[in-house]
Amino acid sequence: MNSVTVTTSPSLALIKYWGKSSPEQNLPATSSLAVTLDGLETTTTVNHSSADRVFVNQIEADIERYTPFFNHFRRSANTRDRFEARSKANFPVSAGLASSSSGFAALALGCSHLTDPAIPLKSISEFARIGSASAARSLYGGFTVLQKESPYAEPLNIEWPDLRIVIAIVSNEQKSTSSRKAMEISRTTSPYYSKWLEESDLLFTKGLEALSNRDLKMLGPIIQRSYLSMFSTMLTSRPPTLYWLPQSVSLIHFCEHMRRQGIEVWETMDAGPQVKMICLEHKLSEILELLREKFPEIALIVSKPGGSPKL
Ligand code: PMV
């Protein structure tokens, strides 16, 4: 095989991973619970090459970001091959839409299939984690879990077809601080970081129970608590990291407003200004109508659980 093309989807954490137990090995310090977003896609073609090279949306990326992944891959897969990967996404990259999760998952899958199609998915998830821990989860469609300190993610046997995720694109600009850098600053400087680790254990256990019961009334407040606790470590780090923009805050208030009207919708955010809102299918059109009326300038993407990798 000379070339392989794969498609993967980003992994949105409902219960967040933030901080590393081992920065060298990129092992997560908290357990995360996530959904792979159907319809948002990264498509990557991987070829053998004389040197490792990565192109994202036709622009050559700084290879330093990818070197730990390629070196780990070669060691683990027992190969000396080098790779060229060309990747494109149908959504904004490096803007807090988890493009690194689908990006590294696609790269790991592509390199693995090119080297040895029999490499198990669990190992590919582990390779992807070296690039970006959330990428370990993007190797599976639907709901996934990445346990703290675990080298690989696993799929959850949960079906919730009527769950919907509305993504409000507040800004298309690339973020100025990478999640990798921001979480290291949180870990090393925030006085609340140890409290975050403690709380995220509890949120993970409760979140898994609510997700297994497909109970959005129970899950919603846990989703909200998880991202707000995660951001509390960013706001209290030195220097502080603030990914939110004024429109992000307006959307958070608007979700609260919709809930007061009896509409079950819960927001979450990641390392960027975008706001992702979780609801059920039967409330989707009402929520979209209200959002379009209040924020006509903001583009909305609707997704649902899915997004299994395609070869
Ligand atoms: O995997 P990374 O380094 O892109 O970090 C992901 C961090 C969050 O998106 C904020 C949370 C998560 O669990 O995906």
XYZ file of C-alpha atoms and ligand atoms in Angstrom:
325
model
C 0.000 0.000 0.000
C 1.417 3.427 -0.982
C -1.262 5.739 0.222
C -4.236 5.668 2.562
C -7.035 8.186 3.094
C -9.001 8.304 6.335
C -11.798 10.457 7.717
C -12.332 11.087 11.423
C -14.563 13.382 13.494
C -13.737 15.588 16.480
C -14.379 14.455 20.032
C -16.360 16.872 22.213
C -15.906 16.276 25.941
C -19.050 16.463 28.051
C -16.920 15.821 31.140
C -13.550 17.448 30.525
C -9.962 16.380 30.492
C -7.687 19.244 31.541
C -4.146 18.748 32.819
C -1.652 15.933 32.480
C -0.541 13.391 35.069
C 2.550 12.865 32.947
C 3.361 15.782 30.627
C 6.163 13.748 28.960
C 3.828 10.906 28.008
C 0.794 13.140 27.530
C -1.317 11.122 29.976
C -4.514 12.829 31.167
C -4.899 13.758 34.831
C -8.707 13.612 34.709
C -11.164 11.119 33.222
C -13.228 12.462 30.344
C -16.523 11.460 28.801
C -17.082 12.538 25.231
C -19.195 12.368 22.117
C -17.792 12.101 18.605
C -19.408 14.716 16.387
C -21.112 13.375 13.300
C -20.715 15.467 10.135
C -17.639 17.436 11.238
C -14.758 15.764 9.450
C -11.022 15.755 9.000
C -9.871 13.873 5.904
C -6.209 12.918 5.814
C -4.162 11.193 3.131
C -0.941 9.602 4.342
C 1.947 8.525 2.069
C 5.433 7.237 2.687
C 8.006 9.998 2.378
C 11.707 10.736 2.806
C 10.911 13.047 5.759
C 7.938 13.561 8.081
C 5.757 16.371 6.764
C 2.240 17.476 7.637
C 0.007 19.833 5.663
C -3.214 21.152 7.193
C -5.607 22.750 4.722
C -2.666 22.954 2.266
C -0.401 24.851 4.647
C 2.685 23.054 5.924
C 2.540 22.691 9.706
C 5.448 23.107 12.115
C 6.756 19.536 12.326
C 7.861 19.988 15.949
C 4.249 19.608 17.080
C 4.141 16.194 15.337
C 7.617 14.822 16.107
C 6.715 13.127 19.456
C 3.841 11.359 17.664
C 5.941 10.166 14.700
C 8.826 9.018 16.930
C 6.504 7.154 19.294
C 4.704 5.584 16.339
C 7.947 4.323 14.760
C 9.159 2.866 18.056
C 5.842 1.137 18.815
C 5.097 -0.102 15.290
C 8.689 -1.183 14.803
C 9.243 0.716 11.562
C 11.745 3.238 10.236
C 9.294 4.710 7.718
C 8.640 8.415 7.422
C 5.312 9.887 6.400
C 3.741 12.797 4.580
C 0.187 13.627 5.642
C -2.191 16.023 3.895
C -5.195 16.903 5.947
C -8.285 19.027 5.396
C -11.158 19.789 7.724
C -14.723 20.846 6.881
C -14.793 23.092 9.999
C -12.491 25.811 11.452
C -9.201 24.389 12.803
C -7.356 25.416 16.001
C -10.369 27.443 17.088
C -11.646 25.339 19.978
C -13.541 22.849 17.856
C -11.305 19.946 18.816
C -9.625 19.818 15.407
C -6.532 18.319 17.049
C -8.623 15.333 18.185
C -9.808 14.411 14.692
C -6.454 15.499 13.189
C -4.227 13.244 15.300
C -6.768 10.399 15.183
C -6.684 10.536 11.358
C -2.891 10.720 11.315
C -2.546 7.753 13.697
C -5.065 5.718 11.724
C -3.436 6.578 8.385
C 0.138 5.769 9.504
C -1.045 2.549 11.174
C -2.914 1.271 8.124
C -0.041 2.119 5.854
C 2.376 0.223 8.123
C 0.297 -2.747 9.273
C -3.490 -2.938 8.787
C -3.657 -5.441 11.683
C -2.629 -2.888 14.349
C -5.524 -2.937 16.876
C -7.656 0.162 17.406
C -6.610 0.346 21.062
C -2.958 0.781 19.993
C -3.944 3.380 17.385
C -5.847 5.249 20.106
C -2.641 5.191 22.158
C -0.569 6.570 19.249
C -3.114 9.358 18.727
C -2.949 10.255 22.437
C 0.727 11.166 22.114
C -0.280 13.956 19.705
C -3.364 15.119 21.587
C -5.025 13.250 24.459
C -8.534 14.017 23.193
C -7.539 12.372 19.869
C -7.443 9.008 21.653
C -11.258 9.319 21.868
C -11.752 10.253 18.186
C -10.837 6.716 17.076
C -14.386 5.648 17.930
C -17.799 6.962 16.955
C -20.546 7.774 19.464
C -19.779 8.058 23.167
C -16.283 7.440 24.489
C -14.282 7.460 27.667
C -10.646 8.279 28.375
C -9.867 7.310 31.952
C -7.324 9.391 33.849
C -3.761 8.136 33.356
C -4.957 5.651 30.749
C -2.870 5.389 27.558
C -5.903 4.787 25.312
C -9.604 5.640 25.089
C -12.477 3.182 24.817
C -15.916 3.275 23.218
C -18.966 3.240 25.473
C -21.847 0.970 24.672
C -24.417 3.778 24.888
C -26.875 4.738 22.144
C -28.536 8.135 22.389
C -29.596 8.915 18.827
C -31.811 11.885 19.688
C -29.071 13.876 21.424
C -28.100 16.993 19.475
C -25.119 19.313 19.698
C -25.503 22.878 18.417
C -22.152 24.566 17.856
C -22.104 28.357 17.759
C -19.094 29.615 15.800
C -18.252 32.757 17.731
C -14.922 33.263 15.937
C -12.984 31.559 13.139
C -9.657 32.888 14.389
C -6.984 30.475 15.538
C -6.456 30.562 19.295
C -3.363 32.320 20.598
C -2.603 29.795 23.394
C -2.696 26.073 22.624
C -4.621 23.809 25.006
C -1.356 21.976 25.687
C 0.328 25.158 26.900
C -2.734 26.461 28.774
C -3.261 23.231 30.711
C 0.388 23.137 31.746
C 0.067 26.713 33.050
C -3.096 25.672 34.953
C -1.367 22.617 36.409
C 1.721 24.467 37.553
C 0.262 27.781 38.748
C -3.453 27.592 39.628
C -4.173 27.222 43.372
C -7.452 25.525 42.371
C -5.890 22.846 40.216
C -5.863 20.173 42.970
C -9.519 20.936 43.732
C -10.288 20.501 40.009
C -8.692 17.027 40.027
C -10.758 16.073 43.065
C -14.005 17.413 41.661
C -13.543 15.932 38.212
C -13.518 12.400 39.706
C -16.961 13.010 41.150
C -18.257 14.687 37.975
C -17.018 11.774 35.877
C -18.809 9.166 38.044
C -22.064 11.141 38.118
C -21.762 12.057 34.437
C -21.333 8.424 33.410
C -24.415 7.449 35.378
C -26.512 10.226 33.815
C -25.224 9.405 30.319
C -25.947 5.687 30.777
C -29.509 6.602 31.794
C -29.759 9.070 28.878
C -31.002 11.602 31.400
C -30.284 15.130 30.129
C -31.900 16.728 33.199
C -29.303 15.013 35.355
C -26.413 15.230 32.869
C -26.865 18.921 31.965
C -25.790 20.456 35.303
C -22.801 18.055 35.424
C -21.718 19.093 31.909
C -21.969 22.722 32.977
C -20.089 22.175 36.215
C -17.290 20.353 34.389
C -16.463 23.140 31.928
C -16.864 25.901 34.526
C -14.558 24.105 36.987
C -12.049 23.541 34.182
C -12.120 27.256 33.302
C -11.713 28.200 36.972
C -8.194 26.729 36.809
C -7.476 28.802 33.684
C -8.804 32.041 35.158
C -6.720 31.570 38.302
C -3.483 30.557 36.580
C -0.525 32.911 36.088
C -0.777 34.264 33.484
C -4.540 33.669 33.237
C -5.959 32.104 30.074
C -9.222 33.554 28.839
C -10.583 31.939 25.676
C -14.032 33.502 26.038
C -15.196 36.395 23.859
C -18.147 38.712 24.604
C -20.417 36.632 22.349
C -19.428 33.449 24.237
C -20.653 35.053 27.467
C -23.874 36.261 25.783
C -24.528 32.702 24.604
C -23.960 31.321 28.111
C -26.526 33.816 29.438
C -28.913 32.946 26.628
C -28.751 29.220 27.480
C -29.684 30.123 31.039
C -32.557 32.216 29.644
C -33.789 29.290 27.503
C -33.635 26.930 30.490
C -35.759 29.375 32.470
C -38.332 29.085 29.657
C -38.379 25.319 30.257
C -36.067 24.398 27.355
C -33.538 21.739 28.339
C -30.294 23.000 26.792
C -26.841 22.898 28.412
C -23.713 24.633 27.166
C -20.088 23.587 27.263
C -16.844 25.172 26.032
C -13.298 24.073 25.268
C -9.999 25.799 24.550
C -11.578 28.469 22.357
C -14.511 30.887 22.218
C -17.070 28.542 20.591
C -20.122 27.540 22.621
C -21.531 24.035 22.185
C -25.098 23.469 23.319
C -26.474 20.035 24.156
C -30.198 19.344 23.755
C -32.669 16.743 22.528
C -33.959 16.470 18.962
C -37.546 17.475 19.830
C -36.337 20.883 21.131
C -33.822 21.508 18.351
C -35.930 23.599 15.961
C -37.190 25.845 18.773
C -33.620 26.369 20.051
C -32.286 27.111 16.538
C -35.076 29.620 15.934
C -34.365 31.436 19.212
C -30.596 31.458 18.572
C -31.002 32.745 14.997
C -33.291 35.511 16.172
C -30.984 36.589 19.014
C -27.618 36.026 17.263
C -28.264 36.395 13.502
C -24.539 36.940 12.818
C -23.392 33.695 14.458
C -23.067 30.563 12.285
C -24.546 27.419 13.820
C -23.552 23.829 13.117
C -25.811 20.988 14.262
C -24.299 17.617 15.050
C -25.240 14.371 16.740
C -23.434 11.315 18.140
C -21.700 9.395 15.347
C -18.559 10.033 13.409
C -16.940 6.585 13.306
C -13.622 6.745 11.421
C -13.765 5.835 7.717
C -11.012 4.324 5.664
O -6.376 16.970 23.637
P -6.098 18.428 23.683
O -4.692 18.748 24.032
O -6.547 19.131 22.430
O -6.974 19.054 24.885
C -8.365 18.976 24.927
C -8.884 19.774 26.044
C -10.367 20.060 26.029
O -10.894 20.108 24.734
C -10.582 21.439 26.674
C -11.138 19.051 26.881
C -11.355 17.674 26.299
O -11.466 16.742 27.110
O -11.458 17.533 25.071
